[in-house]
Short mmCIF file of C-alpha atoms and ligand atoms in Angstrom, two decimals:
data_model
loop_
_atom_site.label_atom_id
_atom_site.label_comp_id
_atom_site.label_asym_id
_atom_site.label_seq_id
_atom_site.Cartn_x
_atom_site.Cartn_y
_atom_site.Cartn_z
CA UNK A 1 117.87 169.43 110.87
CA UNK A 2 120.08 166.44 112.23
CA UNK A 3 120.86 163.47 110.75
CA UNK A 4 117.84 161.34 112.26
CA UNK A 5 115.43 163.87 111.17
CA UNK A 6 117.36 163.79 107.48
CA UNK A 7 117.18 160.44 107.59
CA UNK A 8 112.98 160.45 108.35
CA UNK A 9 112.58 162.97 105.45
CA UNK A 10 114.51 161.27 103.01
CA UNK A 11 113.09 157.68 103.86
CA UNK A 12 109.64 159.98 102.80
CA UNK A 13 110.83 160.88 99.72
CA UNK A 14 112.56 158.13 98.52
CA UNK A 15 111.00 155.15 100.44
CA UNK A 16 114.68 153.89 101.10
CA UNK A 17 115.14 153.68 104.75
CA UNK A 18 118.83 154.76 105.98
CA UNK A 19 118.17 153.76 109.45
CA UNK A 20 118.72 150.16 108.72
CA UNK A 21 121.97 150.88 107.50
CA UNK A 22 124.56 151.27 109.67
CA UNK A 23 124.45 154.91 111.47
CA UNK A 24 128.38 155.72 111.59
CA UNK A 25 129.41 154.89 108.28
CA UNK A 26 126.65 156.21 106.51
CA UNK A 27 126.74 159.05 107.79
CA UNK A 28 130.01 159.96 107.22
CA UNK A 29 129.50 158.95 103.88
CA UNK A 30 126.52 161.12 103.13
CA UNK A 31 128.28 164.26 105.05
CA UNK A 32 131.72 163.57 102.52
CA UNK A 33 129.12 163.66 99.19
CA UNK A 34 127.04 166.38 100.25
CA UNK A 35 129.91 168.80 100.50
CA UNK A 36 130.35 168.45 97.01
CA UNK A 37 127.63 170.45 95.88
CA UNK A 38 128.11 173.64 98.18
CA UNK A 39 125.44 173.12 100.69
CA UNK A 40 125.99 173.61 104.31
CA UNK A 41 123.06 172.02 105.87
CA UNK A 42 120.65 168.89 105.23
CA UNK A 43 117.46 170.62 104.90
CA UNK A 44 119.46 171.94 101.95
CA UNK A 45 120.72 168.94 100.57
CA UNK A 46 116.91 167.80 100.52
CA UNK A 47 115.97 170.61 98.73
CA UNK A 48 118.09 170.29 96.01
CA UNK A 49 117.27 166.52 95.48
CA UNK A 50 113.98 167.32 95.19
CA UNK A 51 114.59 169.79 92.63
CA UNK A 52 116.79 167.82 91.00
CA UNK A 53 116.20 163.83 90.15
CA UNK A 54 119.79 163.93 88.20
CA UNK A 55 121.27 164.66 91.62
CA UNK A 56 118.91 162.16 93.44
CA UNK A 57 119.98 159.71 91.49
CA UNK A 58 123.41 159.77 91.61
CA UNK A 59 123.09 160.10 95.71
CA UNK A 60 121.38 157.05 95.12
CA UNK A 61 123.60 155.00 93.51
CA UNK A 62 126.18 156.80 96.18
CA UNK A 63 124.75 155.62 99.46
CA UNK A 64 124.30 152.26 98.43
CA UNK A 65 127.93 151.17 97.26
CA UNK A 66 127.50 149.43 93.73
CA UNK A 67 131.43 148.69 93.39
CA UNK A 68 131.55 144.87 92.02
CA UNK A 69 133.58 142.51 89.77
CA UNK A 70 133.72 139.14 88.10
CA UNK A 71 134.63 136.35 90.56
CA UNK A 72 134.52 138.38 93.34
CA UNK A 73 136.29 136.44 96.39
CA UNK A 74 137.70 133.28 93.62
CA UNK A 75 138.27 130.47 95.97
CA UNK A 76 134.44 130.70 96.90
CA UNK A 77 133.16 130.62 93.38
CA UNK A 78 135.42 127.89 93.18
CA UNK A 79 133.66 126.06 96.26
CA UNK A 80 130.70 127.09 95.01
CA UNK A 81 131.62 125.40 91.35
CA UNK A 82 133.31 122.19 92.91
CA UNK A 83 131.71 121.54 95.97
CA UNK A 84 128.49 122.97 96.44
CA UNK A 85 126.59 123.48 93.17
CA UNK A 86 127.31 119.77 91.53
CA UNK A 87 125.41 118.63 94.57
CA UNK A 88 122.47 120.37 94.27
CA UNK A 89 121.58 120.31 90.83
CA UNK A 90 118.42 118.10 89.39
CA UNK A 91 119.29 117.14 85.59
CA UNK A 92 115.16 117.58 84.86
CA UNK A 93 114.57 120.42 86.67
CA UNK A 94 114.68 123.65 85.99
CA UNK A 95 117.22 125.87 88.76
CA UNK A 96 116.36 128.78 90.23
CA UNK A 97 118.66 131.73 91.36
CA UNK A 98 118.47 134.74 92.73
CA UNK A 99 121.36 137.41 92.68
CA UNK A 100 120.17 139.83 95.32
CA UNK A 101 122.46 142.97 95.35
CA UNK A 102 123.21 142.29 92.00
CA UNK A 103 124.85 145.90 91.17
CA UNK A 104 126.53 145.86 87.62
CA UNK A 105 125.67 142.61 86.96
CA UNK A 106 129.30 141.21 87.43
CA UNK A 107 127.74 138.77 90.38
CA UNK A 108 124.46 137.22 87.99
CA UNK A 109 126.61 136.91 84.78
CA UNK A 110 129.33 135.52 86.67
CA UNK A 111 126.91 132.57 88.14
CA UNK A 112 125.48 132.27 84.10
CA UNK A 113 129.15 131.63 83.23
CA UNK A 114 129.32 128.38 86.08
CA UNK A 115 125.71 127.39 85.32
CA UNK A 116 126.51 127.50 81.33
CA UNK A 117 129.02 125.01 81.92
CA UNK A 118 127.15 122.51 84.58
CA UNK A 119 124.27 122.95 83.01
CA UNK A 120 124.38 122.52 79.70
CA UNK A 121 120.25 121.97 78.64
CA UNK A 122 120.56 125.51 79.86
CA UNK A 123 117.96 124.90 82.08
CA UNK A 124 118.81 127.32 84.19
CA UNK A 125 117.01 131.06 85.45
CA UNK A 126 118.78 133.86 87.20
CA UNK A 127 116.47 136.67 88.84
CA UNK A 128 118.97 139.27 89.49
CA UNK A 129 117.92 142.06 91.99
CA UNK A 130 119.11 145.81 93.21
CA UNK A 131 117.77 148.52 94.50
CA UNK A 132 119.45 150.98 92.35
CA UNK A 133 117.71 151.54 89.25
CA UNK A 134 120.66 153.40 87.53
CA UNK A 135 123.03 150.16 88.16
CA UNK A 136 120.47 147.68 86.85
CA UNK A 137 120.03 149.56 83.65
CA UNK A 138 123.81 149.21 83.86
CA UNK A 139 124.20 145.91 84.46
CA UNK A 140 121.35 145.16 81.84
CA UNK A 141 124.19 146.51 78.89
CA UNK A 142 127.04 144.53 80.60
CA UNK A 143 129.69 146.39 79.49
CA UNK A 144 132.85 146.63 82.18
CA UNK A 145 136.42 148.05 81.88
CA UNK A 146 139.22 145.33 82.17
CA UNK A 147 139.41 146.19 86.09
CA UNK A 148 135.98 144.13 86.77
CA UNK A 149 137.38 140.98 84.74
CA UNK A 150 140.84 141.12 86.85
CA UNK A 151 139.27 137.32 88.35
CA UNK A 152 137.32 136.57 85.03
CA UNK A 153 139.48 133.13 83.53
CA UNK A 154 141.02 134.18 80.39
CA UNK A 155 139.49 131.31 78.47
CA UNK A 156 135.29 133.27 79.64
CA UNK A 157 137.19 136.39 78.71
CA UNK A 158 137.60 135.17 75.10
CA UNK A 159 134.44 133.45 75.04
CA UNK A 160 132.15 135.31 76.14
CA UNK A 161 133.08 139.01 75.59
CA UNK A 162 133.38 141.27 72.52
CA UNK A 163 135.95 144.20 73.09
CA UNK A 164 135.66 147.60 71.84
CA UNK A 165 138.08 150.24 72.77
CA UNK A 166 138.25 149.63 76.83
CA UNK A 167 135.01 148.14 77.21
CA UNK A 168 134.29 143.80 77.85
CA UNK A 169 130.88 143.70 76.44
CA UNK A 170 129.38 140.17 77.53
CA UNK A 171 127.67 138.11 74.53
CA UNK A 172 123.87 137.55 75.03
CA UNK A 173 123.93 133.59 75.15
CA UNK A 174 124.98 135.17 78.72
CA UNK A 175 122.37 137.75 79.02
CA UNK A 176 119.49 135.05 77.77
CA UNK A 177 118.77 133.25 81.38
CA UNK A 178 118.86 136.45 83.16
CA UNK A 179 116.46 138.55 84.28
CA UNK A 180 117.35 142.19 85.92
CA UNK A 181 114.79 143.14 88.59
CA UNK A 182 114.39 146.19 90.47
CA UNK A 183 113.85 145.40 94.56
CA UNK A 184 114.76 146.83 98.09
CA UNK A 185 115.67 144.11 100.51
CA UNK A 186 114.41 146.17 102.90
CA UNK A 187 110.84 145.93 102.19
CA UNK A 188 109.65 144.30 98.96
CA UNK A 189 108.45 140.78 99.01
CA UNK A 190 110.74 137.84 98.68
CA UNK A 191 111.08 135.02 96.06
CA UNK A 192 110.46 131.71 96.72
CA UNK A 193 111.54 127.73 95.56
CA UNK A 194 115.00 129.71 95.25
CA UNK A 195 118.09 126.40 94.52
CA UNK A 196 120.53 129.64 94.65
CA UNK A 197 120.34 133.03 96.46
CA UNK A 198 123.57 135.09 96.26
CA UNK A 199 124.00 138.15 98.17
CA UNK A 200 126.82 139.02 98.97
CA UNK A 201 128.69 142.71 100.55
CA UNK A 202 125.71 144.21 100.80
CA UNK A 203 124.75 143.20 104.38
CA UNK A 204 127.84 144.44 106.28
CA UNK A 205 126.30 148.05 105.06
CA UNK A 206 122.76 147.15 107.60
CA UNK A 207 122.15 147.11 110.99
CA UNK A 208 122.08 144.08 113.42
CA UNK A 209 118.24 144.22 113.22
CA UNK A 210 118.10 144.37 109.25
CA UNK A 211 120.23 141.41 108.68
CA UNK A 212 118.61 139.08 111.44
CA UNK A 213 115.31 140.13 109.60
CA UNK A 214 116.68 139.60 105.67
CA UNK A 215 118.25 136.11 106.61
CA UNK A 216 114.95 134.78 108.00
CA UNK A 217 113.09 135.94 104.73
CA UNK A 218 116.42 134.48 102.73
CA UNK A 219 115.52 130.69 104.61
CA UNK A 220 112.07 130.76 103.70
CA UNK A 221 112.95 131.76 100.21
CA UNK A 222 115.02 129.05 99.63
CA UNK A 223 113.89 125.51 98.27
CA UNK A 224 114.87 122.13 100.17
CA UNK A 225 117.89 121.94 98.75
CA UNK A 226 118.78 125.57 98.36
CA UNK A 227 122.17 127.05 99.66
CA UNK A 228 122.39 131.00 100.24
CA UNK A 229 125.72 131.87 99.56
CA UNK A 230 127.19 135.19 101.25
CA UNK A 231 129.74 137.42 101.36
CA UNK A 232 133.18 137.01 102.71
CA UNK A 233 132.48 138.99 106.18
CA UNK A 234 129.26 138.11 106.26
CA UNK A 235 129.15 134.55 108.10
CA UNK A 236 126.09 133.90 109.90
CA UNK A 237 126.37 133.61 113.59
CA UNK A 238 124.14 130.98 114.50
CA UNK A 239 122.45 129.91 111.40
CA UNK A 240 120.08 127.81 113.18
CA UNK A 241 118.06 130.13 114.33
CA UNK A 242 117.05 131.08 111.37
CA UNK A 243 116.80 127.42 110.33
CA UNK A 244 119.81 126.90 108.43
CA UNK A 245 123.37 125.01 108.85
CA UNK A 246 126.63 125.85 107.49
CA UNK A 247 127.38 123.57 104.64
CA UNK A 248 131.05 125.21 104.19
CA UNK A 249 132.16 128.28 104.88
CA UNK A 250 129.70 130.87 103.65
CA UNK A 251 127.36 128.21 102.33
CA UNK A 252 124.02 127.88 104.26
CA UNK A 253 121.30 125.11 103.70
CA UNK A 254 118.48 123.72 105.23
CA UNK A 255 119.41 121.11 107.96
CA UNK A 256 117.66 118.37 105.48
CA UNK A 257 120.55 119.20 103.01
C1 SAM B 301 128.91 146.55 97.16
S1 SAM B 301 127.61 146.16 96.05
C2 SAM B 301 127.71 144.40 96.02
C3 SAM B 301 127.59 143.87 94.62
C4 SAM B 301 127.78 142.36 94.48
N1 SAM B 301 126.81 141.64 95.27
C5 SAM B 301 129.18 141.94 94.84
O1 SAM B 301 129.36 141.32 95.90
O2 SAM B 301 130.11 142.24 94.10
C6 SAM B 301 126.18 146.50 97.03
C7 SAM B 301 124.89 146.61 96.22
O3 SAM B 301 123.81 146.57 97.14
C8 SAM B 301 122.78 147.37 96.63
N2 SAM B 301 121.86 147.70 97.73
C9 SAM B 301 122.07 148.57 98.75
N3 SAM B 301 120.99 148.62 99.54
C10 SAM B 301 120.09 147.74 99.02
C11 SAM B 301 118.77 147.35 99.38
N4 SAM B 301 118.16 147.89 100.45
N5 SAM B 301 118.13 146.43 98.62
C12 SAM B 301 118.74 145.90 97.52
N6 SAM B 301 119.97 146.23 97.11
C13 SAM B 301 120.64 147.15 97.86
C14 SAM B 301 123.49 148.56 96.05
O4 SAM B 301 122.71 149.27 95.12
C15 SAM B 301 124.73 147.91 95.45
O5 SAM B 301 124.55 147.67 94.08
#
């Protein structure tokens, strides 16, 4: 079997379409990890994932690239602190975020740290999104090794974490506006009235065709005065036609904003 055909059958299986993600660097990914359990071929591979849900899994989890970490990128979450997210916020209403992508949770508790601060009625909700079941029930604990906090400001380190042995464990005054979600960008239904939608280095990983389609559902999800923040490669080109404008660098509203 080739790699299309591998792809077809495993998109069966595990209703997660590879195609959408880009062809070349997926697939050398996939060939790299299979090799690893002394198969030759993919029609193997298959077979032993469907034997095996431990294995599944963890190809999972491997193909989609959780790696994350507290104040990813600072100088954005700096903009985003500064710039964009004191004009945007309604004292008497309550703001809505999404954290699509979310993987370990580093991204949504990150924004709860910011929101804690410039909102302090704590009327505030994240939604926080991934495909990867194994990583949400991850992030859901929040517990990280020092290397995820390298960005985290010492002052949220001490206030917000409890440390035992190597592990930051965040405090649940964190954890309270959160909400983990399971959902594949690729197909499940959107959320709407969103004031917030992060999502950031997971769209580099799709194809031309899967991005144009996820930032057109992104602007519709967004409320008149929400921003969509992305990652640092991930600029739109042309926001407009999806019916957005650049508000800074990686900061996207609608034109009303
Ligand atoms: C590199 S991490 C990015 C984490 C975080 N947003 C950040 O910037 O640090 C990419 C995440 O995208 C998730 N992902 C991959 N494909 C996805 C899809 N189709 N729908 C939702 N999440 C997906 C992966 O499970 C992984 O946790």
């Amino acid at each position: 079997m080739d790699y299309g055909r591998f792809v077809i059958e495993f998109h069966r299986m595990s209703g997660l379409d590879l195609h959408l993600y880009k062809e070349s660097q997926m697939k050398r990914r996939i060939d790299s990890h299979i090799k690893k359990y002394a198969v030759k071929t993919y029609d193997d591979f298959l077979k032993l994932v469907k034997e095996n849900p431990a294995i599944m899994e963890t190809f999972m989890s491997y193909v989609t690239i959780n790696v994350s970490e507290f104040f990813r990128d600072p100088k954005q979450w700096n903009t985003l602190e500064s710039d964009i997210l004191p004009k945007i916020i309604q004292p008497n209403k309550t703001f809505n975020v999404w954290s699509a992508a979310c993987s370990t949770g580093d991204e949504p508790y990150t924004l709860a740290i910011i929101l804690n601060k410039l909102i302090p009625s704590g009327r505030f909700k994240i939604i926080a999104t991934d495909l990867d079941k194994e990583i949400i029930a991850k992030a859901k604990k929040g517990e990280y090794p020092e290397k995820q906090l390298l960005h985290l400001p010492s002052e949220y380190k001490h206030k917000y974490f409890t440390k035992e042995k190597d592990l930051y464990t965040i405090k649940s005054e964190i954890k309270k506006n959160i909400e983990f979600r399971q959902h594949n960008l690729l197909k499940d239904p959107y959320l709407s009235g969103m004031d917030l939608i992060v999502c950031r280095n997971v769209l580099i990983y799709f194809t031309e065709d899967a991005k144009h389609t996820i930032y057109g559902k992104f602007a519709k999800s967004l409320s008149e005065t929400g921003i969509l923040f992305v990652g640092s490669t991930e600029q739109i080109i042309s926001p407009s036609q999806y019916g957005l404008k650049s508000q800074k660098m990686f900061f996207y509203s609608k034109p009303t904003l």
